[in-house]
Coordinates of C-alpha atoms in Angstrom, one line a residue:
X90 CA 0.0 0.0 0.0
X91 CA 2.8 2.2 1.0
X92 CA 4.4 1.4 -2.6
X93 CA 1.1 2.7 -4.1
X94 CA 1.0 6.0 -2.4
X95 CA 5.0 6.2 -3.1
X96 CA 4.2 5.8 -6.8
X97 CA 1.1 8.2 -7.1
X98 CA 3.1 10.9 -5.4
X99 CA 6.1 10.5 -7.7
X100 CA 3.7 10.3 -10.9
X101 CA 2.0 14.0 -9.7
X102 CA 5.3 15.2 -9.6
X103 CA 6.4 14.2 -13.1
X104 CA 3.2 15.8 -14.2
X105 CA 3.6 18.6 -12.8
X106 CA 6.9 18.9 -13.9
X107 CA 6.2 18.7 -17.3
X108 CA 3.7 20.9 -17.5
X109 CA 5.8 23.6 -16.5
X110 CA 8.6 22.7 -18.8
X111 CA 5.7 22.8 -21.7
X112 CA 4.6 26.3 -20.8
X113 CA 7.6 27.6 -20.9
X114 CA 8.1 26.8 -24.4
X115 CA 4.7 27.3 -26.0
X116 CA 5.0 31.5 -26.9
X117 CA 1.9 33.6 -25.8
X118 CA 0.8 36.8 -27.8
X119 CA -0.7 39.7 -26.4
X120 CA -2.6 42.1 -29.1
X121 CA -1.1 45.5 -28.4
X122 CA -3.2 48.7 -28.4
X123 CA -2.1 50.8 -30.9
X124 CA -2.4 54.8 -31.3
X125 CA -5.9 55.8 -31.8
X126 CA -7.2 56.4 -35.4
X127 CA -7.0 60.4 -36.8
X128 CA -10.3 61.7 -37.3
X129 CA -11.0 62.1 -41.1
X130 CA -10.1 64.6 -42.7
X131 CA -12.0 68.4 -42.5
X132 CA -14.6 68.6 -45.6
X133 CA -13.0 71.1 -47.9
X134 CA -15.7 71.6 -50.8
X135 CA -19.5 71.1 -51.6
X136 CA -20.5 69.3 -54.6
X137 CA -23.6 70.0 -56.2
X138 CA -25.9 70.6 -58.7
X139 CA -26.7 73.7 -60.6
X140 CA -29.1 75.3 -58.5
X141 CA -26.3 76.4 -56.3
X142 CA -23.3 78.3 -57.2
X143 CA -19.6 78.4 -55.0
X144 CA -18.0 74.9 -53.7
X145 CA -18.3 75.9 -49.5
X146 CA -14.8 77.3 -48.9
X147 CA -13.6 81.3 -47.6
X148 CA -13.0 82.3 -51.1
X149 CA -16.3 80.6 -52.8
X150 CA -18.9 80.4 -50.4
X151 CA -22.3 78.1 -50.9
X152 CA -25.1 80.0 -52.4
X153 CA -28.3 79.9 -54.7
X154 CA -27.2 80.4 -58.1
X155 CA -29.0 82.8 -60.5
X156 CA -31.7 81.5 -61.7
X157 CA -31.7 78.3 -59.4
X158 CA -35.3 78.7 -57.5
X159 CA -37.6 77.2 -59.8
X160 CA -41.6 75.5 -59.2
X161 CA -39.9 72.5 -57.8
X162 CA -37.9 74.3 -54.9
X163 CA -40.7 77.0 -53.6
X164 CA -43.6 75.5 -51.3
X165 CA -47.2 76.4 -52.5
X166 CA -48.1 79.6 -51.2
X167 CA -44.6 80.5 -50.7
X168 CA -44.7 83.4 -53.2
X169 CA -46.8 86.2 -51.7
X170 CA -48.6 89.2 -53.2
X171 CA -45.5 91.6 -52.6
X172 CA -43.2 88.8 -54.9
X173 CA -45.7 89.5 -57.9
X174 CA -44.8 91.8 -60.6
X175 CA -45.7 92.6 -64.4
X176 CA -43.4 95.0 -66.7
X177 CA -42.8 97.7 -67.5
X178 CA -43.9 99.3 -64.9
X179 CA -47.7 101.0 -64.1
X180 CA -48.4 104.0 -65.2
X181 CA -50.2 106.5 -62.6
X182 CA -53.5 104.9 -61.5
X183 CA -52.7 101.6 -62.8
X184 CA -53.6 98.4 -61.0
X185 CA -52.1 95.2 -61.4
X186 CA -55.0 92.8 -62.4
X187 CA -55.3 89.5 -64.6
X188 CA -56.6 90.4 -68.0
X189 CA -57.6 86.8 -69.1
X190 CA -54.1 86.1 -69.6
X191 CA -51.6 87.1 -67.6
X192 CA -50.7 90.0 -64.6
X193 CA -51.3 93.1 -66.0
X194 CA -51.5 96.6 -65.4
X195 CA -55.1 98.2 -65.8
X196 CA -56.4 101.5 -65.6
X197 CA -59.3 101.3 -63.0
X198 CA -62.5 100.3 -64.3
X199 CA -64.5 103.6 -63.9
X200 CA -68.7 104.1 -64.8
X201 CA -71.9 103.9 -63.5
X202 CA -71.1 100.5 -61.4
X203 CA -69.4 97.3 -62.0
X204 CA -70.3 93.3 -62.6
X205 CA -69.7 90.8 -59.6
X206 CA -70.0 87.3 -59.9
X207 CA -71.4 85.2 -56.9
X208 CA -67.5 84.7 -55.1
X209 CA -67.2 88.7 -55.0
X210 CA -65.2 88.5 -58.6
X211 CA -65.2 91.6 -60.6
X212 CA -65.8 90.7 -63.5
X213 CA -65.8 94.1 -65.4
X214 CA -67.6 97.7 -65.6
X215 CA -70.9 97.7 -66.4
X216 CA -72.0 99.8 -69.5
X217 CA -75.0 100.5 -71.7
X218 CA -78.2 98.6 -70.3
X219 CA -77.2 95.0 -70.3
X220 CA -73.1 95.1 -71.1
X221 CA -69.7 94.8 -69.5
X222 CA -66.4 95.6 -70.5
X223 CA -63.8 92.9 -69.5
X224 CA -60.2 92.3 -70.8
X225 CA -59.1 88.7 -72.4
X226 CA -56.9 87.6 -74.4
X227 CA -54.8 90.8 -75.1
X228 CA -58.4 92.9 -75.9
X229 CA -60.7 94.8 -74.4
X230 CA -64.0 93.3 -75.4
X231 CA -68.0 94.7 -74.4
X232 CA -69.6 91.8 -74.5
X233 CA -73.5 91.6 -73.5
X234 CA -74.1 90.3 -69.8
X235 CA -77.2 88.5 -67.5
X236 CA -77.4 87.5 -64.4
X237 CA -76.8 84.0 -65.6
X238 CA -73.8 84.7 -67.4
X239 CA -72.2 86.2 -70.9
X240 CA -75.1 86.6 -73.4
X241 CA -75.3 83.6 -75.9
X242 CA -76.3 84.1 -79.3
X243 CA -75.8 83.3 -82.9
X244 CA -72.2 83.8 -84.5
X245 CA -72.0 84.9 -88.3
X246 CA -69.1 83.1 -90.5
X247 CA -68.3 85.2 -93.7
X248 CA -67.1 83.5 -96.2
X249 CA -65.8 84.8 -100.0
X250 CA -67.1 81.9 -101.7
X251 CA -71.2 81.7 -102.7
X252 CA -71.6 78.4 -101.1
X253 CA -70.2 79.1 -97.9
X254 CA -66.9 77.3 -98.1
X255 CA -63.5 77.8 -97.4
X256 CA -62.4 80.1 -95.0
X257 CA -64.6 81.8 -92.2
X258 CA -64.0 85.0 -91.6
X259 CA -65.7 86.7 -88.3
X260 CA -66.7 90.8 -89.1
X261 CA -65.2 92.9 -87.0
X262 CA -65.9 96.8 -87.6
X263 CA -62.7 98.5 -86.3
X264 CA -62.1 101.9 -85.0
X265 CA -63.5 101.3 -81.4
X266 CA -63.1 101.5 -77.7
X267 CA -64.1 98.1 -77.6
X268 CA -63.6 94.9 -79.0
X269 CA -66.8 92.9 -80.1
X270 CA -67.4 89.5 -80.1
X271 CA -70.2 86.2 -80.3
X272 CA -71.0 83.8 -77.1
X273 CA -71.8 80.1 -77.9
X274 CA -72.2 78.2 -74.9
X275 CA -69.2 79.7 -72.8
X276 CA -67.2 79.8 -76.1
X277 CA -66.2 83.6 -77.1
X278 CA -65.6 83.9 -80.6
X279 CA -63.7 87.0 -82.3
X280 CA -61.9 88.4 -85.4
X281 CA -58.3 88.6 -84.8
X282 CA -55.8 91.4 -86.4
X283 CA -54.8 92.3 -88.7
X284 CA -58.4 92.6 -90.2
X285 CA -58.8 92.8 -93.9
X286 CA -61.6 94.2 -96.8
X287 CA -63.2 91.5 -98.4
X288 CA -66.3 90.7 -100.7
X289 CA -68.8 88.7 -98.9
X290 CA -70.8 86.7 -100.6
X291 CA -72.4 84.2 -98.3
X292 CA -72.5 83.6 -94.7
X293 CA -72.7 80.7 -92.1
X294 CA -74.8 80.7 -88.7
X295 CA -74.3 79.1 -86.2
X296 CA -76.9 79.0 -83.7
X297 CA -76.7 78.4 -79.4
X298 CA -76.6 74.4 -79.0
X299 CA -74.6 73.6 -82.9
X300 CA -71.3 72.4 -83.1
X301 CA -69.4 75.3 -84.3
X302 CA -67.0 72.8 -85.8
X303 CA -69.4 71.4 -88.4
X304 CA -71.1 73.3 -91.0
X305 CA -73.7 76.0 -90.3
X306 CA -76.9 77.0 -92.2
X307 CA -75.5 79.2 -95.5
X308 CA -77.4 81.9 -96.7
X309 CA -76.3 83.8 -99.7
X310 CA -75.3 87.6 -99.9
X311 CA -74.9 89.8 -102.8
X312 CA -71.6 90.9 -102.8
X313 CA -70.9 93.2 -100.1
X314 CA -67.4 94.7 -99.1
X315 CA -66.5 93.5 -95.2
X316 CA -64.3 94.5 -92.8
X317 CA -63.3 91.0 -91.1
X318 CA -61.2 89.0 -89.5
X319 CA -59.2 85.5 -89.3
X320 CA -61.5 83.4 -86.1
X321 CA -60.1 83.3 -83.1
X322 CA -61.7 81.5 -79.3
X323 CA -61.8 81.8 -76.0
X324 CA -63.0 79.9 -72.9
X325 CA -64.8 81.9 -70.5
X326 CA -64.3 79.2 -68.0
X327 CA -61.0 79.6 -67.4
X328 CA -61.8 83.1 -65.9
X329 CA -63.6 81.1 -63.1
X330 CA -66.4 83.4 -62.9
X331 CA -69.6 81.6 -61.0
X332 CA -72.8 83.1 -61.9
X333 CA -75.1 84.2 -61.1
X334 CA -73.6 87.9 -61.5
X335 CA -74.8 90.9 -59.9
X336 CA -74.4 95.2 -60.1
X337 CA -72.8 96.3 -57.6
X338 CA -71.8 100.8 -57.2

């Protein structure tokens, strides 16, 4: 038993032994902590597109280039009244109004009152018993006026030929305030310059309710000198005028 014990002991021993020896020649690495990283490097221009102008540094600051605010970068309702303009400028008295067009600047409507549509809309001065005077479309038209709207009625082609072919003319008799025109449902229809002399000899008529682009009713003239014009149209609609209008003073 004593031999036993003996032998264990010296066989821990040995072990042990070894195990040191083994230690000692197996190398150990240790990962070393370097030097921190430098931070990156300070940002020394600005690319971009061309809706800016300078590259971001002292000599070349970051701006809005001319011409770089467009519909895409302002908000809606971001341009107010004050941003609005038309040239040249007004002359004394002048308002700045929209004439069917575009911003324009209008001599205030003056006379015995003025036509107002149901939203407060002016839509022009009032004249003779049942007219008003509006501006579309680069003219200054008296066009006949109801509570229910512009007055509809028939429109007259002229035409050179006897059989009412060819070209349309519209008659248009110059040398006035006022330009003069025919209302088929909500369509305007006028003579546009330069207006010429011609010899009539038939004319077309289009009544409310016809397609004014298929032929109308011809009736022949004797010939008969006419001051006319090339046809031209106009939407009312896109004036956004709601009826039913009223006179307001």
């Amino acid at each position: 038993m004593k031999s036993i014990n003996l032998f264990a002991g010296v066989l821990f021993v040995l072990v042990g032994f070894c195990a040191g020896v083994a230690f000692n020649f197996i190398p150990i690495t240790t990962a070393a902590q370097g030097p921190p990283e430098p931070p990156p490097a300070a940002l020394k221009s600005v690319a971009h597109d061309a809706t800016l102008k300078g590259d971001g540094t002292p000599a070349l600051p970051l701006g809005i280039a001319n011409g770089g605010v467009g519909t895409v970068q302002l908000a809606n309702g971001a341009v107010t009244a004050p941003k609005l303009s038309a040239a040249p400028g007004p002359s004394a008295g002048q308002v700045l109004g929209f004439n069917g067009a575009n911003l324009a600047w209008q001599n205030v409507p003056v006379g015995i009152g003025r036509i107002v549509d149901s939203r407060g809309q002016v839509v022009g001065p009032f004249f003779g018993f049942s007219g008003v005077i509006r501006q579309m479309a680069g003219f200054t038209f008296g066009l006949g006026i109801s509570p229910t709207g512009f007055g509809s009625g028939n429109v007259n082609f002229y035409h050179t030929t006897s059989d009412c072919s060819e070209t349309r003319f519209l008659a248009d008799g110059g040398n006035s305030f006022t330009k003069g025109g025919a209302v088929i449902d909500g369509i305007l229809f006028y003579a546009i310059e330069p207006l010429q002399q011609i010899t009539a000899n038939s004319f077309e008529q289009i009544l409310p309710g016809d397609n004014p682009n298929q032929p109308g009713r011809c009736f022949r003239l004797n010939p008969t000198p006419t001051l006319v014009g090339l046809v031209a149209t106009f939407d009312l609609s896109t004036l956004g005028l709601v009826p039913p209008f009223h006179l307001e003073f």
